[in-house]
């Protein structure tokens, strides 16, 4: 779709530091996010690109609470990456203050330093507020928000088989 290609080029050129891809399952959000990773590396092979699932990030934040040096180093990698993709953002609720604080610090730092971050989610803003809180939603929606409204690709493939 031309509008998505245009927005992908905008984020690759650095015009936006946050990109939120919203929509139902199976309509290409993660595929677009992976494409951004590949295009970033194609344009700059030395770029630091990270793609992480939301649940993995929560696990790392929990591990970092217990002074796990490896977990803290990974969180630092995510904080300073040239491009970070948080896939399935908000898919699991933040349920401890310490974990929330670590995630908030990571996202807030990336926003303050205008580091490019892509979030994919199946949730609306209101649902995200329930899962991650208004402060995080405020930070991530400060950039570009694209809503994917076309039908699930996976569902169409299953029906055709």
Short mmCIF file of N, CA and C in Angstrom, two decimals:
data_model
loop_
_atom_site.label_atom_id
_atom_site.label_comp_id
_atom_site.label_asym_id
_atom_site.label_seq_id
_atom_site.Cartn_x
_atom_site.Cartn_y
_atom_site.Cartn_z
N UNK A 1 0.84 -1.18 0.00
CA UNK A 1 0.00 0.00 0.00
C UNK A 1 0.88 1.25 0.00
N UNK A 2 0.60 2.20 -0.86
CA UNK A 2 1.46 3.38 -1.01
C UNK A 2 1.59 4.20 0.27
N UNK A 3 0.51 4.35 1.03
CA UNK A 3 0.61 5.17 2.24
C UNK A 3 1.53 4.53 3.28
N UNK A 4 1.56 3.22 3.33
CA UNK A 4 2.46 2.54 4.27
C UNK A 4 3.90 2.68 3.78
N UNK A 5 4.12 2.51 2.48
CA UNK A 5 5.46 2.69 1.94
C UNK A 5 5.99 4.09 2.22
N UNK A 6 5.12 5.09 2.08
CA UNK A 6 5.52 6.47 2.34
C UNK A 6 5.91 6.64 3.82
N UNK A 7 5.10 6.08 4.71
CA UNK A 7 5.39 6.22 6.14
C UNK A 7 6.64 5.45 6.53
N UNK A 8 6.87 4.30 5.91
CA UNK A 8 8.11 3.55 6.16
C UNK A 8 9.30 4.42 5.77
N UNK A 9 9.23 5.07 4.61
CA UNK A 9 10.32 5.94 4.19
C UNK A 9 10.50 7.12 5.14
N UNK A 10 9.39 7.66 5.68
CA UNK A 10 9.49 8.75 6.64
C UNK A 10 10.25 8.34 7.89
N UNK A 11 9.95 7.16 8.42
CA UNK A 11 10.67 6.75 9.63
C UNK A 11 12.11 6.39 9.32
N UNK A 12 12.36 5.81 8.15
CA UNK A 12 13.73 5.49 7.78
C UNK A 12 14.57 6.76 7.60
N UNK A 13 13.95 7.81 7.15
CA UNK A 13 14.68 9.07 6.95
C UNK A 13 14.85 9.83 8.26
N UNK A 14 14.26 9.33 9.33
CA UNK A 14 14.42 9.98 10.63
C UNK A 14 13.40 11.05 10.93
N UNK A 15 12.38 11.19 10.09
CA UNK A 15 11.38 12.22 10.33
C UNK A 15 10.52 11.92 11.55
N UNK A 16 10.42 10.68 11.93
CA UNK A 16 9.65 10.29 13.11
C UNK A 16 10.54 9.43 13.99
N UNK A 17 10.45 9.61 15.30
CA UNK A 17 11.22 8.73 16.15
C UNK A 17 10.35 7.65 16.79
N UNK A 18 9.05 7.81 16.79
CA UNK A 18 8.13 6.76 17.26
C UNK A 18 7.17 6.41 16.14
N UNK A 19 6.95 5.13 15.98
CA UNK A 19 5.96 4.64 15.03
C UNK A 19 5.16 3.56 15.72
N UNK A 20 3.86 3.74 15.80
CA UNK A 20 2.98 2.76 16.40
C UNK A 20 2.13 2.15 15.29
N UNK A 21 2.23 0.83 15.16
CA UNK A 21 1.46 0.09 14.16
C UNK A 21 0.37 -0.66 14.91
N UNK A 22 -0.90 -0.28 14.66
CA UNK A 22 -2.04 -0.86 15.39
C UNK A 22 -2.94 -1.62 14.44
N UNK A 23 -3.56 -2.66 14.96
CA UNK A 23 -4.53 -3.40 14.16
C UNK A 23 -4.70 -4.81 14.69
N UNK A 24 -5.63 -5.50 14.09
CA UNK A 24 -5.92 -6.87 14.50
C UNK A 24 -4.77 -7.80 14.08
N UNK A 25 -4.82 -9.01 14.59
CA UNK A 25 -3.80 -10.00 14.28
C UNK A 25 -3.81 -10.34 12.80
N UNK A 26 -2.61 -10.58 12.28
CA UNK A 26 -2.50 -11.11 10.92
C UNK A 26 -2.60 -10.10 9.80
N UNK A 27 -2.51 -8.80 10.11
CA UNK A 27 -2.64 -7.86 9.00
C UNK A 27 -1.35 -7.13 8.63
N UNK A 28 -0.21 -7.65 9.09
CA UNK A 28 1.06 -7.18 8.55
C UNK A 28 1.88 -6.23 9.40
N UNK A 29 1.47 -5.96 10.63
CA UNK A 29 2.21 -5.01 11.46
C UNK A 29 3.65 -5.47 11.71
N UNK A 30 3.80 -6.72 12.11
CA UNK A 30 5.15 -7.24 12.39
C UNK A 30 5.98 -7.33 11.11
N UNK A 31 5.34 -7.63 10.00
CA UNK A 31 6.05 -7.69 8.73
C UNK A 31 6.60 -6.32 8.36
N UNK A 32 5.81 -5.28 8.55
CA UNK A 32 6.28 -3.92 8.29
C UNK A 32 7.44 -3.59 9.24
N UNK A 33 7.30 -3.97 10.49
CA UNK A 33 8.37 -3.70 11.47
C UNK A 33 9.67 -4.41 11.06
N UNK A 34 9.58 -5.68 10.65
CA UNK A 34 10.77 -6.40 10.19
C UNK A 34 11.36 -5.71 8.96
N UNK A 35 10.50 -5.24 8.06
CA UNK A 35 10.98 -4.53 6.87
C UNK A 35 11.77 -3.29 7.25
N UNK A 36 11.29 -2.58 8.27
CA UNK A 36 12.03 -1.41 8.74
C UNK A 36 13.41 -1.80 9.28
N UNK A 37 13.46 -2.93 9.98
CA UNK A 37 14.76 -3.42 10.47
C UNK A 37 15.70 -3.71 9.30
N UNK A 38 15.23 -4.45 8.31
CA UNK A 38 16.06 -4.80 7.17
C UNK A 38 16.49 -3.57 6.38
N UNK A 39 15.56 -2.64 6.17
CA UNK A 39 15.90 -1.42 5.41
C UNK A 39 16.91 -0.56 6.17
N UNK A 40 16.77 -0.51 7.49
CA UNK A 40 17.74 0.24 8.31
C UNK A 40 19.12 -0.36 8.16
N UNK A 41 19.21 -1.69 8.22
CA UNK A 41 20.51 -2.36 8.08
C UNK A 41 21.06 -2.28 6.67
N UNK A 42 20.16 -2.27 5.69
CA UNK A 42 20.61 -2.13 4.30
C UNK A 42 21.22 -0.75 4.08
N UNK A 43 20.59 0.26 4.66
CA UNK A 43 21.08 1.63 4.51
C UNK A 43 22.34 1.87 5.34
N UNK A 44 22.44 1.18 6.47
CA UNK A 44 23.59 1.37 7.36
C UNK A 44 23.91 0.03 8.02
N UNK A 45 24.80 -0.75 7.41
CA UNK A 45 25.10 -2.09 7.95
C UNK A 45 25.63 -2.10 9.38
N UNK A 46 26.15 -0.99 9.85
CA UNK A 46 26.66 -0.95 11.24
C UNK A 46 25.60 -0.47 12.24
N UNK A 47 24.39 -0.23 11.76
CA UNK A 47 23.32 0.22 12.67
C UNK A 47 23.03 -0.86 13.70
N UNK A 48 22.67 -0.41 14.89
CA UNK A 48 22.27 -1.34 15.95
C UNK A 48 20.74 -1.45 15.92
N UNK A 49 20.26 -2.61 15.52
CA UNK A 49 18.83 -2.85 15.37
C UNK A 49 18.42 -3.99 16.30
N UNK A 50 17.35 -3.78 17.05
CA UNK A 50 16.85 -4.80 17.98
C UNK A 50 15.36 -5.00 17.74
N UNK A 51 14.94 -6.26 17.70
CA UNK A 51 13.53 -6.63 17.57
C UNK A 51 13.22 -7.53 18.75
N UNK A 52 12.33 -7.09 19.64
CA UNK A 52 12.05 -7.85 20.85
C UNK A 52 10.55 -7.97 21.07
N UNK A 53 10.15 -9.15 21.52
CA UNK A 53 8.75 -9.37 21.88
C UNK A 53 8.49 -8.73 23.24
N UNK A 54 7.31 -8.15 23.41
CA UNK A 54 6.93 -7.48 24.65
C UNK A 54 7.13 -8.39 25.86
N UNK A 55 6.72 -9.63 25.77
CA UNK A 55 6.85 -10.54 26.91
C UNK A 55 8.32 -10.79 27.25
N UNK A 56 9.18 -10.87 26.26
CA UNK A 56 10.61 -11.02 26.52
C UNK A 56 11.16 -9.79 27.25
N UNK A 57 10.70 -8.61 26.85
CA UNK A 57 11.14 -7.39 27.51
C UNK A 57 10.69 -7.37 28.97
N UNK A 58 9.47 -7.80 29.23
CA UNK A 58 8.99 -7.86 30.61
C UNK A 58 9.83 -8.84 31.44
N UNK A 59 10.16 -9.98 30.85
CA UNK A 59 11.00 -10.95 31.56
C UNK A 59 12.37 -10.35 31.88
N UNK A 60 12.95 -9.65 30.92
CA UNK A 60 14.24 -9.00 31.16
C UNK A 60 14.14 -7.96 32.28
N UNK A 61 13.06 -7.18 32.26
CA UNK A 61 12.88 -6.17 33.30
C UNK A 61 12.77 -6.83 34.67
N UNK A 62 12.09 -7.95 34.75
CA UNK A 62 11.98 -8.69 36.01
C UNK A 62 13.34 -9.23 36.44
N UNK A 63 14.07 -9.79 35.50
CA UNK A 63 15.41 -10.32 35.81
C UNK A 63 16.35 -9.21 36.27
N UNK A 64 16.22 -8.02 35.67
CA UNK A 64 17.08 -6.90 36.04
C UNK A 64 16.80 -6.41 37.46
N UNK A 65 15.57 -6.64 37.94
CA UNK A 65 15.25 -6.26 39.32
C UNK A 65 16.16 -6.99 40.30
N UNK A 66 16.50 -8.23 39.98
CA UNK A 66 17.31 -9.05 40.87
C UNK A 66 18.81 -8.89 40.63
N UNK A 67 19.22 -7.78 40.09
CA UNK A 67 20.64 -7.47 39.85
C UNK A 67 21.30 -8.45 38.89
N UNK A 68 20.53 -8.94 37.94
CA UNK A 68 21.06 -9.82 36.91
C UNK A 68 21.79 -8.94 35.89
N UNK A 69 23.12 -9.03 35.87
CA UNK A 69 23.95 -8.16 35.03
C UNK A 69 23.66 -8.36 33.55
N UNK A 70 23.45 -9.60 33.14
CA UNK A 70 23.14 -9.89 31.74
C UNK A 70 21.84 -9.21 31.31
N UNK A 71 20.81 -9.28 32.16
CA UNK A 71 19.53 -8.64 31.85
C UNK A 71 19.70 -7.13 31.77
N UNK A 72 20.46 -6.56 32.67
CA UNK A 72 20.70 -5.11 32.64
C UNK A 72 21.43 -4.69 31.38
N UNK A 73 22.39 -5.52 30.95
CA UNK A 73 23.12 -5.22 29.71
C UNK A 73 22.20 -5.27 28.50
N UNK A 74 21.30 -6.25 28.45
CA UNK A 74 20.36 -6.33 27.33
C UNK A 74 19.44 -5.11 27.30
N UNK A 75 18.95 -4.70 28.48
CA UNK A 75 18.10 -3.50 28.53
C UNK A 75 18.87 -2.28 28.03
N UNK A 76 20.14 -2.21 28.36
CA UNK A 76 20.97 -1.11 27.87
C UNK A 76 21.12 -1.18 26.35
N UNK A 77 21.28 -2.40 25.82
CA UNK A 77 21.34 -2.55 24.36
C UNK A 77 20.07 -2.00 23.72
N UNK A 78 18.93 -2.31 24.31
CA UNK A 78 17.66 -1.82 23.78
C UNK A 78 17.56 -0.31 23.90
N UNK A 79 18.06 0.23 24.99
CA UNK A 79 17.97 1.68 25.20
C UNK A 79 18.75 2.45 24.13
N UNK A 80 19.91 1.93 23.74
CA UNK A 80 20.80 2.67 22.84
C UNK A 80 20.76 2.21 21.39
N UNK A 81 19.91 1.26 21.07
CA UNK A 81 19.81 0.79 19.68
C UNK A 81 19.38 1.93 18.76
N UNK A 82 19.87 1.88 17.54
CA UNK A 82 19.46 2.88 16.54
C UNK A 82 17.99 2.71 16.18
N UNK A 83 17.55 1.46 16.15
CA UNK A 83 16.14 1.16 15.91
C UNK A 83 15.75 0.02 16.84
N UNK A 84 14.68 0.21 17.58
CA UNK A 84 14.15 -0.82 18.46
C UNK A 84 12.71 -1.09 18.05
N UNK A 85 12.38 -2.37 17.87
CA UNK A 85 11.00 -2.77 17.63
C UNK A 85 10.51 -3.50 18.87
N UNK A 86 9.40 -3.02 19.44
CA UNK A 86 8.73 -3.71 20.54
C UNK A 86 7.47 -4.34 19.95
N UNK A 87 7.55 -5.64 19.69
CA UNK A 87 6.46 -6.35 19.03
C UNK A 87 5.44 -6.81 20.07
N UNK A 88 4.17 -6.70 19.71
CA UNK A 88 3.06 -7.09 20.60
C UNK A 88 3.04 -6.24 21.87
N UNK A 89 3.31 -4.95 21.70
CA UNK A 89 3.38 -4.02 22.83
C UNK A 89 2.07 -4.05 23.63
N UNK A 90 2.21 -4.19 24.94
CA UNK A 90 1.05 -4.20 25.82
C UNK A 90 0.32 -5.51 25.90
N UNK A 91 0.85 -6.55 25.25
CA UNK A 91 0.17 -7.84 25.21
C UNK A 91 0.00 -8.49 26.57
N UNK A 92 0.85 -8.16 27.50
CA UNK A 92 0.75 -8.61 28.89
C UNK A 92 0.82 -7.38 29.77
N UNK A 93 0.00 -7.34 30.79
CA UNK A 93 -0.06 -6.17 31.67
C UNK A 93 1.22 -6.03 32.49
N UNK A 94 1.59 -4.77 32.72
CA UNK A 94 2.67 -4.47 33.66
C UNK A 94 2.09 -4.59 35.06
N UNK A 95 2.60 -5.51 35.86
CA UNK A 95 1.95 -5.74 37.14
C UNK A 95 2.84 -5.56 38.36
N UNK A 96 4.07 -5.08 38.18
CA UNK A 96 4.88 -4.74 39.34
C UNK A 96 5.46 -3.35 39.14
N UNK A 97 5.60 -2.62 40.22
CA UNK A 97 6.13 -1.26 40.14
C UNK A 97 7.56 -1.23 39.62
N UNK A 98 8.38 -2.19 40.07
CA UNK A 98 9.77 -2.21 39.63
C UNK A 98 9.88 -2.49 38.14
N UNK A 99 9.10 -3.43 37.66
CA UNK A 99 9.12 -3.75 36.23
C UNK A 99 8.63 -2.56 35.43
N UNK A 100 7.56 -1.92 35.90
CA UNK A 100 7.03 -0.73 35.22
C UNK A 100 8.10 0.35 35.16
N UNK A 101 8.79 0.57 36.27
CA UNK A 101 9.81 1.62 36.31
C UNK A 101 10.91 1.36 35.29
N UNK A 102 11.35 0.11 35.17
CA UNK A 102 12.41 -0.22 34.20
C UNK A 102 11.93 0.00 32.76
N UNK A 103 10.71 -0.45 32.47
CA UNK A 103 10.17 -0.28 31.11
C UNK A 103 9.96 1.20 30.82
N UNK A 104 9.40 1.93 31.78
CA UNK A 104 9.18 3.36 31.59
C UNK A 104 10.51 4.06 31.32
N UNK A 105 11.53 3.76 32.12
CA UNK A 105 12.84 4.40 31.92
C UNK A 105 13.38 4.13 30.53
N UNK A 106 13.25 2.91 30.06
CA UNK A 106 13.72 2.56 28.72
C UNK A 106 13.00 3.38 27.65
N UNK A 107 11.68 3.37 27.70
CA UNK A 107 10.89 4.07 26.67
C UNK A 107 11.06 5.58 26.79
N UNK A 108 11.08 6.10 28.00
CA UNK A 108 11.25 7.54 28.20
C UNK A 108 12.61 8.00 27.68
N UNK A 109 13.64 7.23 27.95
CA UNK A 109 14.98 7.58 27.46
C UNK A 109 15.02 7.60 25.93
N UNK A 110 14.41 6.60 25.32
CA UNK A 110 14.38 6.56 23.86
C UNK A 110 13.62 7.77 23.30
N UNK A 111 12.52 8.13 23.94
CA UNK A 111 11.75 9.31 23.49
C UNK A 111 12.56 10.59 23.65
N UNK A 112 13.17 10.76 24.82
CA UNK A 112 13.93 11.98 25.10
C UNK A 112 15.10 12.17 24.14
N UNK A 113 15.71 11.06 23.72
CA UNK A 113 16.85 11.13 22.81
C UNK A 113 16.45 10.91 21.36
N UNK A 114 15.14 10.86 21.11
CA UNK A 114 14.59 10.71 19.77
C UNK A 114 15.21 9.54 19.02
N UNK A 115 15.31 8.41 19.72
CA UNK A 115 15.77 7.18 19.07
C UNK A 115 14.57 6.50 18.45
N UNK A 116 14.75 6.02 17.24
CA UNK A 116 13.63 5.44 16.49
C UNK A 116 13.15 4.15 17.17
N UNK A 117 11.85 4.13 17.45
CA UNK A 117 11.23 2.98 18.10
C UNK A 117 9.92 2.67 17.39
N UNK A 118 9.73 1.39 17.09
CA UNK A 118 8.50 0.93 16.45
C UNK A 118 7.78 0.03 17.44
N UNK A 119 6.50 0.28 17.61
CA UNK A 119 5.65 -0.52 18.49
C UNK A 119 4.57 -1.17 17.64
N UNK A 120 4.38 -2.48 17.79
CA UNK A 120 3.24 -3.12 17.15
C UNK A 120 2.28 -3.54 18.25
N UNK A 121 1.00 -3.38 18.01
CA UNK A 121 0.02 -3.74 19.03
C UNK A 121 -1.32 -4.07 18.39
N UNK A 122 -2.05 -4.92 19.07
CA UNK A 122 -3.42 -5.24 18.66
C UNK A 122 -4.44 -4.38 19.40
N UNK A 123 -3.98 -3.51 20.27
CA UNK A 123 -4.87 -2.76 21.15
C UNK A 123 -5.11 -1.33 20.69
N UNK A 124 -6.26 -0.79 21.10
CA UNK A 124 -6.54 0.63 20.92
C UNK A 124 -5.78 1.39 22.01
N UNK A 125 -5.75 2.72 21.91
CA UNK A 125 -5.10 3.52 22.95
C UNK A 125 -5.74 3.27 24.31
N UNK A 126 -7.06 3.19 24.36
CA UNK A 126 -7.76 2.98 25.63
C UNK A 126 -7.39 1.62 26.24
N UNK A 127 -7.30 0.60 25.40
CA UNK A 127 -6.91 -0.72 25.90
C UNK A 127 -5.45 -0.72 26.36
N UNK A 128 -4.59 0.00 25.64
CA UNK A 128 -3.20 0.09 26.05
C UNK A 128 -3.07 0.77 27.41
N UNK A 129 -3.87 1.81 27.63
CA UNK A 129 -3.83 2.49 28.94
C UNK A 129 -4.13 1.49 30.05
N UNK A 130 -5.09 0.60 29.83
CA UNK A 130 -5.41 -0.42 30.83
C UNK A 130 -4.24 -1.36 31.07
N UNK A 131 -3.47 -1.65 30.03
CA UNK A 131 -2.38 -2.64 30.14
C UNK A 131 -1.07 -2.04 30.61
N UNK A 132 -0.74 -0.83 30.14
CA UNK A 132 0.59 -0.28 30.43
C UNK A 132 0.55 1.09 31.10
N UNK A 133 -0.61 1.68 31.23
CA UNK A 133 -0.71 2.98 31.90
C UNK A 133 -0.64 4.15 30.96
N UNK A 134 -1.21 5.25 31.41
CA UNK A 134 -1.32 6.45 30.59
C UNK A 134 0.04 7.08 30.29
N UNK A 135 1.00 7.00 31.22
CA UNK A 135 2.31 7.61 30.99
C UNK A 135 3.03 6.98 29.82
N UNK A 136 2.99 5.66 29.72
CA UNK A 136 3.66 4.99 28.58
C UNK A 136 2.92 5.26 27.28
N UNK A 137 1.61 5.21 27.32
CA UNK A 137 0.84 5.48 26.10
C UNK A 137 1.10 6.90 25.61
N UNK A 138 1.20 7.84 26.53
CA UNK A 138 1.51 9.22 26.16
C UNK A 138 2.86 9.30 25.45
N UNK A 139 3.85 8.55 25.94
CA UNK A 139 5.18 8.58 25.33
C UNK A 139 5.17 7.96 23.93
N UNK A 140 4.55 6.80 23.81
CA UNK A 140 4.67 6.10 22.52
C UNK A 140 3.83 6.74 21.43
N UNK A 141 2.74 7.41 21.78
CA UNK A 141 1.87 7.99 20.76
C UNK A 141 2.30 9.40 20.37
N UNK A 142 3.47 9.82 20.82
CA UNK A 142 3.97 11.15 20.49
C UNK A 142 4.50 11.21 19.06
N UNK A 143 4.61 10.07 18.41
CA UNK A 143 5.08 10.03 17.03
C UNK A 143 3.95 9.76 16.05
N UNK A 144 4.22 8.88 15.13
CA UNK A 144 3.29 8.54 14.06
C UNK A 144 2.52 7.28 14.43
N UNK A 145 1.21 7.30 14.23
CA UNK A 145 0.36 6.15 14.51
C UNK A 145 -0.31 5.71 13.21
N UNK A 146 -0.12 4.43 12.86
CA UNK A 146 -0.76 3.88 11.67
C UNK A 146 -1.69 2.76 12.09
N UNK A 147 -2.91 2.81 11.61
CA UNK A 147 -3.88 1.77 11.93
C UNK A 147 -4.06 0.88 10.71
N UNK A 148 -3.87 -0.41 10.91
CA UNK A 148 -4.05 -1.41 9.87
C UNK A 148 -5.48 -1.92 9.98
N UNK A 149 -6.29 -1.69 8.97
CA UNK A 149 -7.70 -2.06 9.05
C UNK A 149 -8.10 -3.14 8.06
N UNK A 150 -7.17 -3.62 7.27
CA UNK A 150 -7.54 -4.66 6.30
C UNK A 150 -7.66 -6.00 7.01
N UNK A 151 -8.33 -6.96 6.37
CA UNK A 151 -8.55 -8.28 6.99
C UNK A 151 -7.24 -9.03 7.24
N UNK A 152 -7.32 -9.99 8.12
CA UNK A 152 -6.17 -10.83 8.46
C UNK A 152 -5.68 -11.60 7.24
N UNK A 153 -4.41 -11.50 6.97
CA UNK A 153 -3.79 -12.27 5.90
C UNK A 153 -3.85 -13.76 6.24
N UNK A 154 -3.54 -14.09 7.49
CA UNK A 154 -3.53 -15.50 7.90
C UNK A 154 -4.91 -16.13 7.76
N UNK A 155 -5.92 -15.39 8.15
CA UNK A 155 -7.29 -15.92 8.06
C UNK A 155 -7.67 -16.15 6.60
N UNK A 156 -7.27 -15.24 5.72
CA UNK A 156 -7.58 -15.41 4.30
C UNK A 156 -6.88 -16.63 3.72
N UNK A 157 -5.64 -16.88 4.15
CA UNK A 157 -4.90 -18.03 3.67
C UNK A 157 -5.57 -19.32 4.16
N UNK A 158 -6.00 -19.36 5.41
CA UNK A 158 -6.66 -20.55 5.95
C UNK A 158 -7.96 -20.84 5.22
N UNK A 159 -8.72 -19.80 4.89
CA UNK A 159 -9.98 -19.99 4.20
C UNK A 159 -9.73 -20.52 2.78
N UNK A 160 -8.67 -20.05 2.14
CA UNK A 160 -8.38 -20.45 0.77
C UNK A 160 -7.88 -21.88 0.67
N UNK A 161 -7.32 -22.42 1.74
CA UNK A 161 -6.75 -23.78 1.71
C UNK A 161 -7.80 -24.83 1.78
#
